[in-house]
Amino acid sequence: MMIIMRTDASEAEIAAVVERVRNNGLRAHISTGEERTVIGAIGDGRSAYGFKDQFMLLPGVDRVVPISRPYKLASREFRPENSIFPLNGVSVGNKEIAIIAGPCSVESRSQLMETALAVREAGAHALRGGVYKPRTSPYSFQGLGEAGLEILAEARQTTGMPIVSEVMREEQIPLLIKYVDVLQIGARNMQNFALLHAVGESQHPVLLKRGMMATVEELLMAAEYILSHGNQRIMLCERGIRTFETSTRNTTDINAIPVLKDLTHLPVILDPSHSTGNWNYVTAIARAGVAAGADGLIVEVHPQPEAALSDGSQSLKPERFAELVKQVKAVAQAIGRDVAPAPALNSSSVKIA
Ligand code: PEP
Ligand code: MN
């Protein structure tokens, strides 16, 4: 349930309500809005709303209302205003569109540095690159692991771009958070509840991808796991779902973008690379995603897609990515949004070995 405080409630009144919530064995999640504070009182299994009478009479409380959705902290009922995810000068969830780009996998220093410089030049705000790869075959390239993280750290140092990289197992979290600014939970792990708890506890920013066979509600329940630990820096990502259609790798669920924007305050980004599986469709679907209201994009880029160790067929060459950014900017401006200019490079004379 939500305990909605009066606009003139004092700090002491808010603290007293939070204490009463905890004394009842419920968890208190405080959301400080522009006008008033809302305290989410979440029970473990029990209906927290059963406690409502106790709270109605406390000083500073305006009203107590149930949260009707199964996800509580993720719902717009709990937090009507957009949550903002700060990413390299862009407030993701606000007016400006954020663009994350880079290879599917970190393969070598030269591949990563060349891609990083090219995507930054084209206007990307953050760099993606997997070092732990969830591959369908155990014989496919599995990622460079820690050696790849060192390469990502160098790219961050050189370009100033924050790093997004996938975490596959809880044990990887302490190492990853030394190098990575945003932990990606991949589609295959969206319902790995132990991992969701662990990234929630880490308090590290998270990019949570929708499972390829998950409903929008299941995605929001997955986000709820992370939010339940007080970790609020989450971007949700639509990355295509499985349908009967075989002409593309997945089917981009464009509907999910406005649906998510309606149901949750969390920012929503689109991955047109995995959702199509074909570089030739990526730009069109990126445009569609932004037109539909996505707050950002995550796009796979590779200097030589034909030689890529993973997802070459859906990777854009750098010059095609630069064209994507231009087109997406035009779409964003047409709907009263924009693509933020990328912050300046850290160093202008970068050598690629
Ligand atoms: C990826 O981002 O490279 C990836 C494996 O994505 P997904 O989990 O959406 O398949
Ligand atoms: Mn990939």
Coordinates of N, CA, C and O in Angstrom, one line a residue, residues 87 123 130 142-143 183 193 296:
L87 N 23.1 9.1 -17.1 CA 24.1 8.4 -17.9 C 24.9 9.4 -18.7 O 24.4 9.9 -19.7
G123 N 28.2 10.1 -31.8 CA 27.2 10.7 -30.9 C 26.7 9.7 -29.8 O 25.8 10.1 -29.1
G130 N 30.1 -7.0 -24.3 CA 30.0 -8.2 -23.4 C 31.4 -8.9 -23.2 O 32.2 -9.0 -24.2
Q142 N 32.8 -17.4 -25.8 CA 32.2 -17.2 -24.5 C 32.5 -15.8 -23.9 O 32.0 -15.5 -22.8
G143 N 33.4 -15.1 -24.5 CA 33.8 -13.8 -24.0 C 35.2 -13.8 -23.4 O 35.6 -14.9 -23.0
L183 N 25.3 -2.6 -15.1 CA 25.3 -4.1 -15.2 C 24.1 -4.5 -16.1 O 22.9 -4.1 -15.8
F193 N 16.2 -15.2 -10.5 CA 15.8 -14.4 -9.3 C 17.0 -14.2 -8.3 O 17.1 -13.2 -7.7
G296 N 15.7 5.6 -25.0 CA 17.1 5.4 -25.4 C 17.1 4.1 -26.3 O 16.1 3.4 -26.5

